[in-house]
């Protein structure tokens, strides 16, 4: 038996160190490693479920090509050679007839490894393929916070242990970042830290917090102005810091003072007493931090909410007294690794959230999908699926498992899992890193992304030398300025290294200060101050929130844990009005589609607001995302999942 040290590559902020017991090329067990003080030696149900996912019956083990006979669609097993030659002839045909922009690369963070995710972009950059703006997840929050701070990095997880107050805001960390949550919990046990959750619904995190504040969805900007009002009116703000480190406080203050208690209560649904209490606890418990969730910024005006929360700590004199994501505070030359700055092609970009309507428009003839499952996770699902089903759209999927998207593809290629290849993967929440060793040999004929990309480049007859650069040499250049205490060679040798994060008191804004009144926003035509946009919703409509639950990473682990629960939370007041009882089948619908699902009548959500686990499939087989809109947000082009409006009826 050997123990192999690796790192979890899931799309998860925690990025756990994992020790895997292996015997005869078989995984015997996976345990969290204590070598990482943030991930602390325990794994979540997904980490624990990964061996079952590696050996799952749903693994793609061989290349397949779609074929049609009298019984309908079938997938025929073919050799790699045949698959590569078929793909490259289709790729060449699309480029010759329709131009290079008719090729779409659709990839995401199913495996966050640098070699699995970034390096293969080189091929598509060399070809001049269209790409997305990768704004499906965190981009709007980055942009919103960036308007005031430059980049959105901040508080480190170890610092949670010293906090007097931790405010999770639109952040269900108990589920979405269990190690961050555990550190908060430890602080509470050891030093009495107060934990607050600001979330319209009583999430797993709200349920165990010391205080749950429940604003109406999308009313967070107003709530921050309420807290600011309390702090300003009670002379609790750090005027020296504000003078020294920021610009635009006067304009901010003027806006804040327009938010009277009555107006605040009216917009947020939170009482002035509770707003004042929140302000008072925050000001009197130092140090403190806001943990800004990604759920907060995945809505119509999500970027506004994220930027508004990020400004509160500056009032008390904190340099970046919030945590959002550190990914942009670390110096990594992705443009080199992925070839964006090596190619002479000018690749076009489309909105990630609008892929559905883009596919339907017919402008893409060849789509290459890897590390994501768009036929489940993208909004405007009806268009996504009908786009992929169009005869003239040739789709290749490289995935570890048979997904909804794989079943719509023309060619399916087997991918090795992160446990079957060597790579590196950094967290965007903590700075500890080590090499991700290959644990077992790839299952079946599965291949990693680098070798697949090289085979395709060769078959296409591409000659650019940078396409064939040794990936570890490329990584060496990419990471030249990345580590605090070593080099890539040390990492490869087995050392744990720390990443270098930009200084907390450095602000990458035009004034090099915190900009309460953002000059960049003004220049871009956005409101220079965070703006509370209308939240009213017409009679008869609900807001549908949706977020992840512990056993699933997006659409993954259904093969291990069964279907994502087909439930929707509805408040008893709404249920009574609509004559809905617990476990009744109800249909959520809007102009885009409908999903039938079982009602859970509960006070865990407020009247007018529903919640479902994401991305479930309803009892009649409809995916949740048929209900969600594929238009981008104004700031940062992110998704609007948490502003989905639906009506409810009893199922037929
Ligand atoms: N309704 C709703 N929808 C949402 C959201 C929401 O809040 N509400 N949130 C959105 C967010 S934040 C995100 S990040 C997206 C995620 O959207 P996706 O990235 O599409 O998420 P997954 O379903 O995890 O798909 C990852 C895929 O990568 C595959 N994979 C895993 N490892 C490897 C590998 O090593 N190689 C290859 N080639 N493939 C691999 C997996 O099998 C899986 O099919 O979903 C979004 N969708
Ligand atoms: N188990 C598990 N963990 C995951 C993932 C997973 O798929 N499964 N995915 C990972 C990824 S890619 C992401 S992006 C993160 C996301 O994780 P988080 O950052 O925690 O975000 P969400 O879970 O999308 O939503 C968090 C909370 O925001 C609330 N919310 C929605 N709208 C509003 C609003 O207008 N105001 C306020 N105040 N709150 C609101 C929701 O009710 C929800 O409880 O999770 C990561 N961790
Ligand atoms: S999914 Fe996240 S919490 Fe779970 S084992 Fe992987 S990195 Fe750790
Ligand atoms: Mo995400």
PDB file of N, CA and C in Angstrom, residues 188-221:
ATOM      1  N   UNK A 188     -15.629  30.801  17.071  1.00  0.00           N
ATOM      2  CA  UNK A 188     -16.769  31.008  17.978  1.00  0.00           C
ATOM      3  C   UNK A 188     -16.586  30.192  19.255  1.00  0.00           C
ATOM      4  N   UNK A 189     -16.124  28.929  19.075  1.00  0.00           N
ATOM      5  CA  UNK A 189     -15.935  28.052  20.239  1.00  0.00           C
ATOM      6  C   UNK A 189     -14.809  28.574  21.142  1.00  0.00           C
ATOM      7  N   UNK A 190     -13.696  28.983  20.487  1.00  0.00           N
ATOM      8  CA  UNK A 190     -12.505  29.346  21.259  1.00  0.00           C
ATOM      9  C   UNK A 190     -12.568  30.741  21.856  1.00  0.00           C
ATOM     10  N   UNK A 191     -13.201  31.696  21.134  1.00  0.00           N
ATOM     11  CA  UNK A 191     -13.126  33.070  21.635  1.00  0.00           C
ATOM     12  C   UNK A 191     -14.462  33.810  21.590  1.00  0.00           C
ATOM     13  N   UNK A 192     -15.532  33.052  21.334  1.00  0.00           N
ATOM     14  CA  UNK A 192     -16.860  33.672  21.387  1.00  0.00           C
ATOM     15  C   UNK A 192     -17.193  34.569  20.208  1.00  0.00           C
ATOM     16  N   UNK A 193     -16.547  34.339  19.066  1.00  0.00           N
ATOM     17  CA  UNK A 193     -16.826  35.137  17.862  1.00  0.00           C
ATOM     18  C   UNK A 193     -18.319  35.099  17.510  1.00  0.00           C
ATOM     19  N   UNK A 194     -18.856  36.255  17.129  1.00  0.00           N
ATOM     20  CA  UNK A 194     -20.260  36.319  16.697  1.00  0.00           C
ATOM     21  C   UNK A 194     -20.325  36.050  15.199  1.00  0.00           C
ATOM     22  N   UNK A 195     -21.227  35.158  14.800  1.00  0.00           N
ATOM     23  CA  UNK A 195     -21.382  34.850  13.372  1.00  0.00           C
ATOM     24  C   UNK A 195     -22.769  35.303  12.926  1.00  0.00           C
ATOM     25  N   UNK A 196     -22.792  36.064  11.838  1.00  0.00           N
ATOM     26  CA  UNK A 196     -24.068  36.579  11.317  1.00  0.00           C
ATOM     27  C   UNK A 196     -24.216  36.120   9.873  1.00  0.00           C
ATOM     28  N   UNK A 197     -25.440  35.791   9.471  1.00  0.00           N
ATOM     29  CA  UNK A 197     -25.679  35.432   8.070  1.00  0.00           C
ATOM     30  C   UNK A 197     -26.749  36.360   7.500  1.00  0.00           C
ATOM     31  N   UNK A 198     -26.419  36.988   6.392  1.00  0.00           N
ATOM     32  CA  UNK A 198     -27.382  37.866   5.708  1.00  0.00           C
ATOM     33  C   UNK A 198     -27.827  37.139   4.455  1.00  0.00           C
ATOM     34  N   UNK A 199     -29.046  36.661   4.479  1.00  0.00           N
ATOM     35  CA  UNK A 199     -29.518  35.795   3.389  1.00  0.00           C
ATOM     36  C   UNK A 199     -31.043  35.817   3.434  1.00  0.00           C
ATOM     37  N   UNK A 200     -31.724  36.008   2.317  1.00  0.00           N
ATOM     38  CA  UNK A 200     -33.188  36.027   2.379  1.00  0.00           C
ATOM     39  C   UNK A 200     -33.751  34.737   2.954  1.00  0.00           C
ATOM     40  N   UNK A 201     -33.033  33.630   2.762  1.00  0.00           N
ATOM     41  CA  UNK A 201     -33.576  32.361   3.266  1.00  0.00           C
ATOM     42  C   UNK A 201     -32.734  31.884   4.439  1.00  0.00           C
ATOM     43  N   UNK A 202     -33.326  30.990   5.210  1.00  0.00           N
ATOM     44  CA  UNK A 202     -32.627  30.434   6.362  1.00  0.00           C
ATOM     45  C   UNK A 202     -31.746  29.285   5.865  1.00  0.00           C
ATOM     46  N   UNK A 203     -30.602  29.654   5.323  1.00  0.00           N
ATOM     47  CA  UNK A 203     -29.696  28.666   4.725  1.00  0.00           C
ATOM     48  C   UNK A 203     -29.056  27.820   5.818  1.00  0.00           C
ATOM     49  N   UNK A 204     -28.312  26.805   5.431  1.00  0.00           N
ATOM     50  CA  UNK A 204     -27.613  25.974   6.423  1.00  0.00           C
ATOM     51  C   UNK A 204     -26.732  26.859   7.304  1.00  0.00           C
ATOM     52  N   UNK A 205     -26.127  27.890   6.688  1.00  0.00           N
ATOM     53  CA  UNK A 205     -25.257  28.803   7.441  1.00  0.00           C
ATOM     54  C   UNK A 205     -26.097  29.690   8.358  1.00  0.00           C
ATOM     55  N   UNK A 206     -27.215  30.221   7.830  1.00  0.00           N
ATOM     56  CA  UNK A 206     -28.083  31.074   8.670  1.00  0.00           C
ATOM     57  C   UNK A 206     -28.576  30.288   9.881  1.00  0.00           C
ATOM     58  N   UNK A 207     -28.880  28.996   9.670  1.00  0.00           N
ATOM     59  CA  UNK A 207     -29.461  28.185  10.746  1.00  0.00           C
ATOM     60  C   UNK A 207     -28.525  28.038  11.933  1.00  0.00           C
ATOM     61  N   UNK A 208     -27.224  28.100  11.692  1.00  0.00           N
ATOM     62  CA  UNK A 208     -26.280  27.923  12.803  1.00  0.00           C
ATOM     63  C   UNK A 208     -25.589  29.233  13.177  1.00  0.00           C
ATOM     64  N   UNK A 209     -26.002  30.342  12.544  1.00  0.00           N
ATOM     65  CA  UNK A 209     -25.401  31.643  12.874  1.00  0.00           C
ATOM     66  C   UNK A 209     -26.014  32.175  14.177  1.00  0.00           C
ATOM     67  N   UNK A 210     -25.365  33.192  14.765  1.00  0.00           N
ATOM     68  CA  UNK A 210     -25.920  33.800  15.969  1.00  0.00           C
ATOM     69  C   UNK A 210     -27.057  34.752  15.625  1.00  0.00           C
ATOM     70  N   UNK A 211     -27.025  35.268  14.392  1.00  0.00           N
ATOM     71  CA  UNK A 211     -28.096  36.180  13.977  1.00  0.00           C
ATOM     72  C   UNK A 211     -28.343  35.963  12.490  1.00  0.00           C
ATOM     73  N   UNK A 212     -29.604  35.814  12.119  1.00  0.00           N
ATOM     74  CA  UNK A 212     -29.972  35.681  10.698  1.00  0.00           C
ATOM     75  C   UNK A 212     -30.699  36.951  10.295  1.00  0.00           C
ATOM     76  N   UNK A 213     -30.165  37.661   9.328  1.00  0.00           N
ATOM     77  CA  UNK A 213     -30.804  38.874   8.811  1.00  0.00           C
ATOM     78  C   UNK A 213     -31.320  38.534   7.421  1.00  0.00           C
ATOM     79  N   UNK A 214     -32.603  38.818   7.196  1.00  0.00           N
ATOM     80  CA  UNK A 214     -33.249  38.303   6.000  1.00  0.00           C
ATOM     81  C   UNK A 214     -33.809  39.417   5.096  1.00  0.00           C
ATOM     82  N   UNK A 215     -32.934  40.036   4.298  1.00  0.00           N
ATOM     83  CA  UNK A 215     -33.442  41.087   3.403  1.00  0.00           C
ATOM     84  C   UNK A 215     -34.177  40.476   2.217  1.00  0.00           C
ATOM     85  N   UNK A 216     -35.038  41.261   1.583  1.00  0.00           N
ATOM     86  CA  UNK A 216     -35.643  40.775   0.336  1.00  0.00           C
ATOM     87  C   UNK A 216     -34.541  40.556  -0.693  1.00  0.00           C
ATOM     88  N   UNK A 217     -34.675  39.547  -1.545  1.00  0.00           N
ATOM     89  CA  UNK A 217     -33.639  39.332  -2.559  1.00  0.00           C
ATOM     90  C   UNK A 217     -33.408  40.621  -3.343  1.00  0.00           C
ATOM     91  N   UNK A 218     -32.135  40.940  -3.556  1.00  0.00           N
ATOM     92  CA  UNK A 218     -31.809  42.104  -4.383  1.00  0.00           C
ATOM     93  C   UNK A 218     -31.899  43.435  -3.667  1.00  0.00           C
ATOM     94  N   UNK A 219     -32.136  43.422  -2.328  1.00  0.00           N
ATOM     95  CA  UNK A 219     -32.245  44.712  -1.618  1.00  0.00           C
ATOM     96  C   UNK A 219     -30.994  44.990  -0.788  1.00  0.00           C
ATOM     97  N   UNK A 220     -29.916  44.293  -1.084  1.00  0.00           N
ATOM     98  CA  UNK A 220     -28.715  44.369  -0.241  1.00  0.00           C
ATOM     99  C   UNK A 220     -28.039  45.734  -0.260  1.00  0.00           C
ATOM    100  N   UNK A 221     -28.104  46.434  -1.397  1.00  0.00           N
ATOM    101  CA  UNK A 221     -27.439  47.746  -1.446  1.00  0.00           C
ATOM    102  C   UNK A 221     -28.076  48.641  -0.388  1.00  0.00           C
TER     103      UNK A 221
END
